[in-house]
Amino acid sequence: MQVINQKKVIDALVSSFKKEEKSIGFVPTMGALHDGHLSLVKIALAQCEVVVVSIFVNPTQFDKLEDLEKYPRSIDNDLALLKKCSQEIIVFTPSASEVYGGSVYTETFHFGSLEMYMEGKHRTGHFDGVASVLQLLFDIVKPDKAFFGEKDFQQLQIVKKLVNLLDLNIEIVGCPIAREPNGLAMSSRNMRLTPAERSQAKLIYETLQKVKEYFGTKSVLQISNWAIDQFLNNQEIKLEYFEIVDEETLKSVTTFEKGKNYRAFVAAYIREVRLIDNIPLN
Ligand code: AMP
């Protein structure tokens, strides 16, 4: 396994892969890897001849400095996990100046309704930060395919739009959400929960599963009121939002229409740890 922190070294490798017509798969991460990340890496390994995994805690996508500072970092463990997956992986671990050049900056993008609700509304500037770093990383790695988790479904839709806006020839592959045995979506943030809190956090997925069950039998309002009540009745978990949205536009809906796909989303806090999850309804 090669671990590379200089973009010129990646450049040289990528040029040689392109000459050999090898397909390049890319899995961007912020490290603190868990089985959710590794599930993306395994899908990439199955679909591409070369796989590049980046580990870079991108400062521009954090709206709170405290969150950036508290973000878990575990590079030795990350490299050991990747090595176990495959010796062939190329790991890119750049510094901020290697990615951004002289100074870190954020570009402004226009993603329309995709960025207006949920994470876009509650984390100011988050998606501009994500898109800014991905634009740069895509330019360095030049992947044929890039792999993103449905755990961050809004991000996945934004990345598809980004590729479209920039006219990049990259296929964006959405990958299923990996979960703990109790249903909690795997996340680097789960490390900050006590065992008791991890157990309480299962309410999020339990609620989403029931919401999926109710889809088709109850109205949007009935389902939403029921879901919100589950959190109001719980002392430990503080709901930030519950939304049922049209999967394509990510706009929240008041009625269900035939022929459209819907998804339910939750963001909630346990203490100061923010957790997100979602489920397709049809
Ligand atoms: P992050 O390191 O949190 O930026 O995540 C890197 C990638 O891993 C993103 O595409 C995430 O959506 C994906 N990811 C994180 N957690 C999970 C999970 N539990 N299941 C599937 N993909 C995930």
PDB file of C-alpha atoms and ligand atoms in Angstrom:
ATOM      1  CA  MET A   1       0.000   0.000   0.000  1.00  0.00           C
ATOM      2  CA  GLN A   2       1.369   3.416  -0.921  1.00  0.00           C
ATOM      3  CA  VAL A   3       0.806   6.400   1.360  1.00  0.00           C
ATOM      4  CA  ILE A   4       1.380   9.665  -0.459  1.00  0.00           C
ATOM      5  CA  ASN A   5       1.116  13.216   0.800  1.00  0.00           C
ATOM      6  CA  GLN A   6       2.363  15.154  -2.223  1.00  0.00           C
ATOM      7  CA  LYS A   7       0.068  15.999  -5.093  1.00  0.00           C
ATOM      8  CA  LYS A   8       2.889  15.835  -7.651  1.00  0.00           C
ATOM      9  CA  VAL A   9       3.474  12.163  -6.720  1.00  0.00           C
ATOM     10  CA  ILE A  10      -0.246  11.406  -7.191  1.00  0.00           C
ATOM     11  CA  ASP A  11      -0.078  13.309 -10.504  1.00  0.00           C
ATOM     12  CA  ALA A  12       2.738  11.111 -11.776  1.00  0.00           C
ATOM     13  CA  LEU A  13       0.987   7.900 -10.691  1.00  0.00           C
ATOM     14  CA  VAL A  14      -2.318   8.998 -12.221  1.00  0.00           C
ATOM     15  CA  SER A  15      -0.585   9.820 -15.538  1.00  0.00           C
ATOM     16  CA  SER A  16       0.911   6.344 -15.690  1.00  0.00           C
ATOM     17  CA  PHE A  17      -2.458   4.702 -14.851  1.00  0.00           C
ATOM     18  CA  LYS A  18      -4.120   6.752 -17.588  1.00  0.00           C
ATOM     19  CA  LYS A  19      -1.468   5.636 -20.082  1.00  0.00           C
ATOM     20  CA  GLU A  20      -2.149   2.020 -19.121  1.00  0.00           C
ATOM     21  CA  GLU A  21      -5.907   2.729 -19.451  1.00  0.00           C
ATOM     22  CA  LYS A  22      -6.529   1.567 -15.895  1.00  0.00           C
ATOM     23  CA  SER A  23      -9.811   2.660 -14.336  1.00  0.00           C
ATOM     24  CA  ILE A  24      -9.355   4.835 -11.250  1.00  0.00           C
ATOM     25  CA  GLY A  25     -11.804   4.721  -8.343  1.00  0.00           C
ATOM     26  CA  PHE A  26     -11.725   7.433  -5.673  1.00  0.00           C
ATOM     27  CA  VAL A  27     -13.042   7.372  -2.103  1.00  0.00           C
ATOM     28  CA  PRO A  28     -12.676  10.759  -0.389  1.00  0.00           C
ATOM     29  CA  THR A  29     -12.786  10.605   3.434  1.00  0.00           C
ATOM     30  CA  MET A  30     -11.892  12.675   6.460  1.00  0.00           C
ATOM     31  CA  GLY A  31     -10.314   9.688   8.217  1.00  0.00           C
ATOM     32  CA  ALA A  32     -11.307   8.176  11.575  1.00  0.00           C
ATOM     33  CA  LEU A  33     -12.253   5.269   9.366  1.00  0.00           C
ATOM     34  CA  HIS A  34     -14.888   2.689  10.285  1.00  0.00           C
ATOM     35  CA  ASP A  35     -16.713  -0.118   8.497  1.00  0.00           C
ATOM     36  CA  GLY A  36     -18.929   2.449   6.727  1.00  0.00           C
ATOM     37  CA  HIS A  37     -15.907   3.941   4.962  1.00  0.00           C
ATOM     38  CA  LEU A  38     -14.478   0.482   4.319  1.00  0.00           C
ATOM     39  CA  SER A  39     -17.728  -0.609   2.641  1.00  0.00           C
ATOM     40  CA  LEU A  40     -17.165   2.192   0.091  1.00  0.00           C
ATOM     41  CA  VAL A  41     -13.548   1.105  -0.399  1.00  0.00           C
ATOM     42  CA  LYS A  42     -14.646  -2.502  -1.016  1.00  0.00           C
ATOM     43  CA  ILE A  43     -17.220  -1.402  -3.619  1.00  0.00           C
ATOM     44  CA  ALA A  44     -14.536   0.741  -5.292  1.00  0.00           C
ATOM     45  CA  LEU A  45     -12.070  -2.182  -5.315  1.00  0.00           C
ATOM     46  CA  ALA A  46     -14.708  -4.392  -6.961  1.00  0.00           C
ATOM     47  CA  GLN A  47     -15.436  -1.833  -9.699  1.00  0.00           C
ATOM     48  CA  CYS A  48     -12.055  -0.236 -10.485  1.00  0.00           C
ATOM     49  CA  GLU A  49      -8.518  -1.375 -11.262  1.00  0.00           C
ATOM     50  CA  VAL A  50      -6.890   1.266  -9.067  1.00  0.00           C
ATOM     51  CA  VAL A  51      -8.373   2.746  -5.882  1.00  0.00           C
ATOM     52  CA  VAL A  52      -7.281   6.012  -4.288  1.00  0.00           C
ATOM     53  CA  VAL A  53      -8.553   6.800  -0.771  1.00  0.00           C
ATOM     54  CA  SER A  54      -7.965  10.328   0.472  1.00  0.00           C
ATOM     55  CA  ILE A  55      -7.764  11.171   4.160  1.00  0.00           C
ATOM     56  CA  PHE A  56      -8.100  14.897   4.624  1.00  0.00           C
ATOM     57  CA  VAL A  57      -9.987  16.783   7.328  1.00  0.00           C
ATOM     58  CA  ASN A  58     -11.247  19.629   5.175  1.00  0.00           C
ATOM     59  CA  PRO A  59     -11.386  22.841   7.225  1.00  0.00           C
ATOM     60  CA  THR A  60     -13.756  24.670   4.841  1.00  0.00           C
ATOM     61  CA  GLN A  61     -16.711  22.345   5.426  1.00  0.00           C
ATOM     62  CA  PHE A  62     -16.940  22.961   9.179  1.00  0.00           C
ATOM     63  CA  ASP A  63     -19.226  25.793  10.228  1.00  0.00           C
ATOM     64  CA  LYS A  64     -17.960  25.626  13.820  1.00  0.00           C
ATOM     65  CA  LEU A  65     -14.247  25.793  14.640  1.00  0.00           C
ATOM     66  CA  GLU A  66     -14.899  23.648  17.713  1.00  0.00           C
ATOM     67  CA  ASP A  67     -16.226  20.818  15.508  1.00  0.00           C
ATOM     68  CA  LEU A  68     -13.085  20.959  13.352  1.00  0.00           C
ATOM     69  CA  GLU A  69     -10.852  20.841  16.414  1.00  0.00           C
ATOM     70  CA  LYS A  70     -12.805  17.975  17.976  1.00  0.00           C
ATOM     71  CA  TYR A  71     -12.937  15.948  14.757  1.00  0.00           C
ATOM     72  CA  PRO A  72     -11.397  12.530  15.588  1.00  0.00           C
ATOM     73  CA  ARG A  73      -8.030  11.783  13.970  1.00  0.00           C
ATOM     74  CA  SER A  74      -6.548   8.281  13.941  1.00  0.00           C
ATOM     75  CA  ILE A  75      -4.212   8.027  10.961  1.00  0.00           C
ATOM     76  CA  ASP A  76      -2.252   4.940  12.148  1.00  0.00           C
ATOM     77  CA  ASN A  77      -5.431   2.977  12.724  1.00  0.00           C
ATOM     78  CA  ASP A  78      -6.867   4.238   9.398  1.00  0.00           C
ATOM     79  CA  LEU A  79      -3.822   2.997   7.472  1.00  0.00           C
ATOM     80  CA  ALA A  80      -3.935  -0.390   9.239  1.00  0.00           C
ATOM     81  CA  LEU A  81      -7.638  -0.795   8.326  1.00  0.00           C
ATOM     82  CA  LEU A  82      -7.021   0.120   4.687  1.00  0.00           C
ATOM     83  CA  LYS A  83      -4.039  -2.221   4.451  1.00  0.00           C
ATOM     84  CA  LYS A  84      -6.231  -5.056   5.702  1.00  0.00           C
ATOM     85  CA  CYS A  85      -8.721  -4.287   2.905  1.00  0.00           C
ATOM     86  CA  SER A  86      -6.098  -4.406   0.182  1.00  0.00           C
ATOM     87  CA  GLN A  87      -2.347  -3.890  -0.164  1.00  0.00           C
ATOM     88  CA  GLU A  88      -3.012  -2.231  -3.528  1.00  0.00           C
ATOM     89  CA  ILE A  89      -4.807   0.865  -2.229  1.00  0.00           C
ATOM     90  CA  ILE A  90      -3.183   4.249  -2.761  1.00  0.00           C
ATOM     91  CA  VAL A  91      -3.765   6.491   0.241  1.00  0.00           C
ATOM     92  CA  PHE A  92      -3.542  10.240  -0.290  1.00  0.00           C
ATOM     93  CA  THR A  93      -2.943  12.148   2.961  1.00  0.00           C
ATOM     94  CA  PRO A  94      -2.264  15.739   1.887  1.00  0.00           C
ATOM     95  CA  SER A  95      -1.839  18.826   4.065  1.00  0.00           C
ATOM     96  CA  ALA A  96      -4.192  21.793   3.573  1.00  0.00           C
ATOM     97  CA  SER A  97      -1.538  23.712   1.623  1.00  0.00           C
ATOM     98  CA  GLU A  98      -0.985  20.724  -0.659  1.00  0.00           C
ATOM     99  CA  VAL A  99      -4.717  20.691  -1.498  1.00  0.00           C
ATOM    100  CA  TYR A 100      -5.509  24.424  -1.520  1.00  0.00           C
ATOM    101  CA  GLY A 101      -2.135  25.972  -2.379  1.00  0.00           C
ATOM    102  CA  GLY A 102      -1.122  29.164  -0.542  1.00  0.00           C
ATOM    103  CA  SER A 103      -4.318  29.877   1.364  1.00  0.00           C
ATOM    104  CA  VAL A 104      -7.418  27.881   2.196  1.00  0.00           C
ATOM    105  CA  TYR A 105     -10.505  29.265   0.419  1.00  0.00           C
ATOM    106  CA  THR A 106     -14.097  28.400  -0.299  1.00  0.00           C
ATOM    107  CA  GLU A 107     -15.749  28.873  -3.667  1.00  0.00           C
ATOM    108  CA  THR A 108     -19.458  29.657  -3.925  1.00  0.00           C
ATOM    109  CA  PHE A 109     -21.563  27.196  -5.901  1.00  0.00           C
ATOM    110  CA  HIS A 110     -25.227  27.245  -6.859  1.00  0.00           C
ATOM    111  CA  PHE A 111     -26.932  23.960  -6.149  1.00  0.00           C
ATOM    112  CA  GLY A 112     -30.486  25.351  -6.072  1.00  0.00           C
ATOM    113  CA  SER A 113     -32.944  23.476  -3.848  1.00  0.00           C
ATOM    114  CA  LEU A 114     -30.375  20.753  -3.125  1.00  0.00           C
ATOM    115  CA  GLU A 115     -28.473  23.043  -0.745  1.00  0.00           C
ATOM    116  CA  MET A 116     -31.377  24.989   0.736  1.00  0.00           C
ATOM    117  CA  TYR A 117     -32.778  22.558   3.298  1.00  0.00           C
ATOM    118  CA  MET A 118     -31.657  20.153   6.007  1.00  0.00           C
ATOM    119  CA  GLU A 119     -27.814  20.131   6.205  1.00  0.00           C
ATOM    120  CA  GLY A 120     -27.592  23.145   3.895  1.00  0.00           C
ATOM    121  CA  LYS A 121     -29.899  25.147   6.151  1.00  0.00           C
ATOM    122  CA  HIS A 122     -28.407  24.040   9.460  1.00  0.00           C
ATOM    123  CA  ARG A 123     -24.695  24.096   8.518  1.00  0.00           C
ATOM    124  CA  THR A 124     -23.988  27.400   6.804  1.00  0.00           C
ATOM    125  CA  GLY A 125     -21.423  27.122   4.014  1.00  0.00           C
ATOM    126  CA  HIS A 126     -20.998  23.376   4.518  1.00  0.00           C
ATOM    127  CA  PHE A 127     -21.723  22.326   0.942  1.00  0.00           C
ATOM    128  CA  ASP A 128     -19.629  25.106  -0.593  1.00  0.00           C
ATOM    129  CA  GLY A 129     -16.762  23.747   1.524  1.00  0.00           C
ATOM    130  CA  VAL A 130     -17.429  20.157   0.438  1.00  0.00           C
ATOM    131  CA  ALA A 131     -17.681  21.159  -3.235  1.00  0.00           C
ATOM    132  CA  SER A 132     -14.560  23.343  -3.037  1.00  0.00           C
ATOM    133  CA  VAL A 133     -12.383  20.538  -1.736  1.00  0.00           C
ATOM    134  CA  LEU A 134     -13.879  17.935  -4.074  1.00  0.00           C
ATOM    135  CA  GLN A 135     -13.257  20.137  -7.093  1.00  0.00           C
ATOM    136  CA  LEU A 136      -9.573  20.251  -6.109  1.00  0.00           C
ATOM    137  CA  LEU A 137      -9.313  16.555  -5.193  1.00  0.00           C
ATOM    138  CA  PHE A 138     -11.074  15.463  -8.409  1.00  0.00           C
ATOM    139  CA  ASP A 139      -8.577  17.563 -10.339  1.00  0.00           C
ATOM    140  CA  ILE A 140      -5.652  15.829  -8.615  1.00  0.00           C
ATOM    141  CA  VAL A 141      -6.925  12.216  -8.660  1.00  0.00           C
ATOM    142  CA  LYS A 142      -8.802  12.389 -11.999  1.00  0.00           C
ATOM    143  CA  PRO A 143     -11.015   9.419 -11.133  1.00  0.00           C
ATOM    144  CA  ASP A 144     -13.328   7.570 -13.501  1.00  0.00           C
ATOM    145  CA  LYS A 145     -15.641   6.803 -10.596  1.00  0.00           C
ATOM    146  CA  ALA A 146     -16.003   8.356  -7.147  1.00  0.00           C
ATOM    147  CA  PHE A 147     -17.803   6.633  -4.292  1.00  0.00           C
ATOM    148  CA  PHE A 148     -20.007   8.353  -1.700  1.00  0.00           C
ATOM    149  CA  GLY A 149     -22.203   7.019   1.092  1.00  0.00           C
ATOM    150  CA  GLU A 150     -25.971   7.432   1.147  1.00  0.00           C
ATOM    151  CA  LYS A 151     -25.451   8.192   4.845  1.00  0.00           C
ATOM    152  CA  ASP A 152     -24.812  11.744   3.580  1.00  0.00           C
ATOM    153  CA  PHE A 153     -27.538  11.586   0.964  1.00  0.00           C
ATOM    154  CA  GLN A 154     -27.795  15.344   0.495  1.00  0.00           C
ATOM    155  CA  GLN A 155     -24.031  15.470  -0.092  1.00  0.00           C
ATOM    156  CA  LEU A 156     -24.342  12.633  -2.624  1.00  0.00           C
ATOM    157  CA  GLN A 157     -26.955  14.584  -4.616  1.00  0.00           C
ATOM    158  CA  ILE A 158     -24.832  17.743  -4.414  1.00  0.00           C
ATOM    159  CA  VAL A 159     -21.742  15.909  -5.687  1.00  0.00           C
ATOM    160  CA  LYS A 160     -23.726  14.561  -8.655  1.00  0.00           C
ATOM    161  CA  LYS A 161     -24.797  18.128  -9.410  1.00  0.00           C
ATOM    162  CA  LEU A 162     -21.220  19.418  -8.959  1.00  0.00           C
ATOM    163  CA  VAL A 163     -19.892  16.971 -11.529  1.00  0.00           C
ATOM    164  CA  ASN A 164     -22.654  18.082 -13.834  1.00  0.00           C
ATOM    165  CA  LEU A 165     -21.984  21.812 -13.286  1.00  0.00           C
ATOM    166  CA  LEU A 166     -18.240  21.376 -13.846  1.00  0.00           C
ATOM    167  CA  ASP A 167     -18.859  19.041 -16.779  1.00  0.00           C
ATOM    168  CA  LEU A 168     -16.543  16.389 -15.329  1.00  0.00           C
ATOM    169  CA  ASN A 169     -16.450  12.902 -16.757  1.00  0.00           C
ATOM    170  CA  ILE A 170     -16.730  11.172 -13.362  1.00  0.00           C
ATOM    171  CA  GLU A 171     -19.390   8.640 -12.444  1.00  0.00           C
ATOM    172  CA  ILE A 172     -20.672   9.272  -8.926  1.00  0.00           C
ATOM    173  CA  VAL A 173     -21.604   6.000  -7.232  1.00  0.00           C
ATOM    174  CA  GLY A 174     -23.927   6.052  -4.210  1.00  0.00           C
ATOM    175  CA  CYS A 175     -23.274   3.294  -1.643  1.00  0.00           C
ATOM    176  CA  PRO A 176     -25.647   1.881   1.014  1.00  0.00           C
ATOM    177  CA  ILE A 177     -25.511   2.994   4.655  1.00  0.00           C
ATOM    178  CA  ALA A 178     -23.474   0.675   6.901  1.00  0.00           C
ATOM    179  CA  ARG A 179     -25.001   0.292  10.356  1.00  0.00           C
ATOM    180  CA  GLU A 180     -24.076  -0.908  13.836  1.00  0.00           C
ATOM    181  CA  PRO A 181     -25.832  -4.127  14.938  1.00  0.00           C
ATOM    182  CA  ASN A 182     -28.492  -1.992  16.703  1.00  0.00           C
ATOM    183  CA  GLY A 183     -29.231  -0.055  13.500  1.00  0.00           C
ATOM    184  CA  LEU A 184     -27.311   3.141  14.338  1.00  0.00           C
ATOM    185  CA  ALA A 185     -25.689   4.475  11.151  1.00  0.00           C
ATOM    186  CA  MET A 186     -21.913   4.128  11.445  1.00  0.00           C
ATOM    187  CA  SER A 187     -20.167   7.462  11.877  1.00  0.00           C
ATOM    188  CA  SER A 188     -16.830   8.783  13.111  1.00  0.00           C
ATOM    189  CA  ARG A 189     -18.894  10.782  15.607  1.00  0.00           C
ATOM    190  CA  ASN A 190     -20.218   7.602  17.269  1.00  0.00           C
ATOM    191  CA  MET A 191     -16.798   7.311  18.967  1.00  0.00           C
ATOM    192  CA  ARG A 192     -17.811  10.312  21.070  1.00  0.00           C
ATOM    193  CA  LEU A 193     -20.866   8.489  22.461  1.00  0.00           C
ATOM    194  CA  THR A 194     -20.822   6.396  25.639  1.00  0.00           C
ATOM    195  CA  PRO A 195     -22.118   2.809  25.322  1.00  0.00           C
ATOM    196  CA  ALA A 196     -25.396   3.934  26.947  1.00  0.00           C
ATOM    197  CA  GLU A 197     -25.728   6.806  24.445  1.00  0.00           C
ATOM    198  CA  ARG A 198     -25.032   4.497  21.500  1.00  0.00           C
ATOM    199  CA  SER A 199     -27.884   2.366  22.692  1.00  0.00           C
ATOM    200  CA  GLN A 200     -30.199   5.395  23.066  1.00  0.00           C
ATOM    201  CA  ALA A 201     -29.208   6.533  19.551  1.00  0.00           C
ATOM    202  CA  LYS A 202     -30.898   3.485  18.023  1.00  0.00           C
ATOM    203  CA  LEU A 203     -34.164   5.453  18.342  1.00  0.00           C
ATOM    204  CA  ILE A 204     -33.162   7.350  15.188  1.00  0.00           C
ATOM    205  CA  TYR A 205     -33.153   4.324  12.899  1.00  0.00           C
ATOM    206  CA  GLU A 206     -36.066   2.662  14.702  1.00  0.00           C
ATOM    207  CA  THR A 207     -38.132   5.777  14.001  1.00  0.00           C
ATOM    208  CA  LEU A 208     -37.043   5.877  10.355  1.00  0.00           C
ATOM    209  CA  GLN A 209     -37.951   2.211   9.886  1.00  0.00           C
ATOM    210  CA  LYS A 210     -41.452   2.832  11.290  1.00  0.00           C
ATOM    211  CA  VAL A 211     -41.782   5.891   9.032  1.00  0.00           C
ATOM    212  CA  LYS A 212     -41.024   3.654   6.055  1.00  0.00           C
ATOM    213  CA  GLU A 213     -43.671   1.210   7.273  1.00  0.00           C
ATOM    214  CA  TYR A 214     -46.263   4.003   7.577  1.00  0.00           C
ATOM    215  CA  PHE A 215     -45.493   5.333   4.076  1.00  0.00           C
ATOM    216  CA  GLY A 216     -48.460   4.494   1.851  1.00  0.00           C
ATOM    217  CA  THR A 217     -50.881   4.131   4.762  1.00  0.00           C
ATOM    218  CA  LYS A 218     -50.691   7.565   6.441  1.00  0.00           C
ATOM    219  CA  SER A 219     -50.358  11.187   5.266  1.00  0.00           C
ATOM    220  CA  VAL A 220     -47.087  13.158   5.331  1.00  0.00           C
ATOM    221  CA  LEU A 221     -48.437  15.204   8.256  1.00  0.00           C
ATOM    222  CA  GLN A 222     -49.493  12.160  10.277  1.00  0.00           C
ATOM    223  CA  ILE A 223     -46.138  10.475   9.734  1.00  0.00           C
ATOM    224  CA  SER A 224     -44.160  13.625  10.539  1.00  0.00           C
ATOM    225  CA  ASN A 225     -46.140  14.322  13.723  1.00  0.00           C
ATOM    226  CA  TRP A 226     -45.679  10.738  14.854  1.00  0.00           C
ATOM    227  CA  ALA A 227     -41.920  10.819  14.167  1.00  0.00           C
ATOM    228  CA  ILE A 228     -41.403  14.171  15.911  1.00  0.00           C
ATOM    229  CA  ASP A 229     -43.340  12.849  18.942  1.00  0.00           C
ATOM    230  CA  GLN A 230     -40.917   9.928  19.290  1.00  0.00           C
ATOM    231  CA  PHE A 231     -38.120  12.431  19.889  1.00  0.00           C
ATOM    232  CA  LEU A 232     -40.187  14.771  22.084  1.00  0.00           C
ATOM    233  CA  ASN A 233     -40.902  11.779  24.320  1.00  0.00           C
ATOM    234  CA  ASN A 234     -37.207  11.078  24.706  1.00  0.00           C
ATOM    235  CA  GLN A 235     -35.079  13.007  27.205  1.00  0.00           C
ATOM    236  CA  GLU A 236     -31.668  12.063  25.806  1.00  0.00           C
ATOM    237  CA  ILE A 237     -32.027  12.874  22.106  1.00  0.00           C
ATOM    238  CA  LYS A 238     -32.724  16.388  20.848  1.00  0.00           C
ATOM    239  CA  LEU A 239     -34.219  16.471  17.357  1.00  0.00           C
ATOM    240  CA  GLU A 240     -32.857  19.157  15.037  1.00  0.00           C
ATOM    241  CA  TYR A 241     -35.030  18.254  12.061  1.00  0.00           C
ATOM    242  CA  PHE A 242     -37.225  15.529  10.677  1.00  0.00           C
ATOM    243  CA  GLU A 243     -38.063  15.908   6.977  1.00  0.00           C
ATOM    244  CA  ILE A 244     -39.823  13.917   4.311  1.00  0.00           C
ATOM    245  CA  VAL A 245     -38.512  15.117   0.960  1.00  0.00           C
ATOM    246  CA  ASP A 246     -38.684  14.459  -2.753  1.00  0.00           C
ATOM    247  CA  GLU A 247     -35.479  12.505  -3.441  1.00  0.00           C
ATOM    248  CA  GLU A 248     -34.675  14.448  -6.589  1.00  0.00           C
ATOM    249  CA  THR A 249     -35.166  18.042  -5.419  1.00  0.00           C
ATOM    250  CA  LEU A 250     -34.694  17.453  -1.652  1.00  0.00           C
ATOM    251  CA  LYS A 251     -37.630  19.794  -1.061  1.00  0.00           C
ATOM    252  CA  SER A 252     -39.927  18.760   1.777  1.00  0.00           C
ATOM    253  CA  VAL A 253     -43.363  17.636   0.670  1.00  0.00           C
ATOM    254  CA  THR A 254     -46.850  17.939   2.086  1.00  0.00           C
ATOM    255  CA  THR A 255     -48.433  15.178  -0.008  1.00  0.00           C
ATOM    256  CA  PHE A 256     -47.198  12.034  -1.717  1.00  0.00           C
ATOM    257  CA  GLU A 257     -47.559  11.836  -5.507  1.00  0.00           C
ATOM    258  CA  LYS A 258     -47.429   8.768  -7.703  1.00  0.00           C
ATOM    259  CA  GLY A 259     -44.199   8.198  -9.647  1.00  0.00           C
ATOM    260  CA  LYS A 260     -41.949  10.169  -7.266  1.00  0.00           C
ATOM    261  CA  ASN A 261     -39.381   8.843  -4.823  1.00  0.00           C
ATOM    262  CA  TYR A 262     -39.346  10.017  -1.238  1.00  0.00           C
ATOM    263  CA  ARG A 263     -36.846   9.838   1.587  1.00  0.00           C
ATOM    264  CA  ALA A 264     -37.085  10.653   5.302  1.00  0.00           C
ATOM    265  CA  PHE A 265     -34.197  12.430   7.051  1.00  0.00           C
ATOM    266  CA  VAL A 266     -33.268  13.005  10.696  1.00  0.00           C
ATOM    267  CA  ALA A 267     -30.631  15.157  12.373  1.00  0.00           C
ATOM    268  CA  ALA A 268     -30.466  14.906  16.162  1.00  0.00           C
ATOM    269  CA  TYR A 269     -28.133  15.625  19.043  1.00  0.00           C
ATOM    270  CA  ILE A 270     -27.070  13.401  21.899  1.00  0.00           C
ATOM    271  CA  ARG A 271     -25.324  15.886  24.199  1.00  0.00           C
ATOM    272  CA  GLU A 272     -23.267  17.915  21.691  1.00  0.00           C
ATOM    273  CA  VAL A 273     -22.781  15.004  19.273  1.00  0.00           C
ATOM    274  CA  ARG A 274     -24.751  15.573  16.083  1.00  0.00           C
ATOM    275  CA  LEU A 275     -26.039  12.483  14.286  1.00  0.00           C
ATOM    276  CA  ILE A 276     -27.746  12.212  10.883  1.00  0.00           C
ATOM    277  CA  ASP A 277     -29.541   9.371   9.139  1.00  0.00           C
ATOM    278  CA  ASN A 278     -32.060   8.780   6.347  1.00  0.00           C
ATOM    279  CA  ILE A 279     -34.135   6.072   4.710  1.00  0.00           C
ATOM    280  CA  PRO A 280     -35.740   5.635   1.279  1.00  0.00           C
ATOM    281  CA  LEU A 281     -39.532   5.365   1.619  1.00  0.00           C
ATOM    282  CA  ASN A 282     -40.274   3.703  -1.738  1.00  0.00           C
TER     283      ASN A 282
HETATM  284  P1  AMP B   1     -16.479  11.287   5.980  1.00  0.00           P
HETATM  285  O1  AMP B   1     -15.149  10.755   6.334  1.00  0.00           O
HETATM  286  O2  AMP B   1     -17.427  11.351   7.137  1.00  0.00           O
HETATM  287  O3  AMP B   1     -16.409  12.550   5.182  1.00  0.00           O
HETATM  288  O4  AMP B   1     -17.127  10.209   5.015  1.00  0.00           O
HETATM  289  C1  AMP B   1     -16.483   9.786   3.849  1.00  0.00           C
HETATM  290  C2  AMP B   1     -17.458   8.999   3.028  1.00  0.00           C
HETATM  291  O5  AMP B   1     -17.903   7.860   3.766  1.00  0.00           O
HETATM  292  C3  AMP B   1     -18.717   9.790   2.653  1.00  0.00           C
HETATM  293  O6  AMP B   1     -19.068   9.500   1.303  1.00  0.00           O
HETATM  294  C4  AMP B   1     -19.747   9.255   3.605  1.00  0.00           C
HETATM  295  O7  AMP B   1     -21.085   9.353   3.122  1.00  0.00           O
HETATM  296  C5  AMP B   1     -19.311   7.803   3.707  1.00  0.00           C
HETATM  297  N1  AMP B   1     -19.858   7.189   4.924  1.00  0.00           N
HETATM  298  C6  AMP B   1     -19.695   7.623   6.201  1.00  0.00           C
HETATM  299  N2  AMP B   1     -20.381   6.840   7.048  1.00  0.00           N
HETATM  300  C7  AMP B   1     -20.981   5.891   6.293  1.00  0.00           C
HETATM  301  C8  AMP B   1     -21.851   4.790   6.567  1.00  0.00           C
HETATM  302  N3  AMP B   1     -22.244   4.517   7.806  1.00  0.00           N
HETATM  303  N4  AMP B   1     -22.259   4.029   5.540  1.00  0.00           N
HETATM  304  C9  AMP B   1     -21.877   4.310   4.265  1.00  0.00           C
HETATM  305  N5  AMP B   1     -21.079   5.328   3.928  1.00  0.00           N
HETATM  306  C10 AMP B   1     -20.644   6.108   4.925  1.00  0.00           C
END
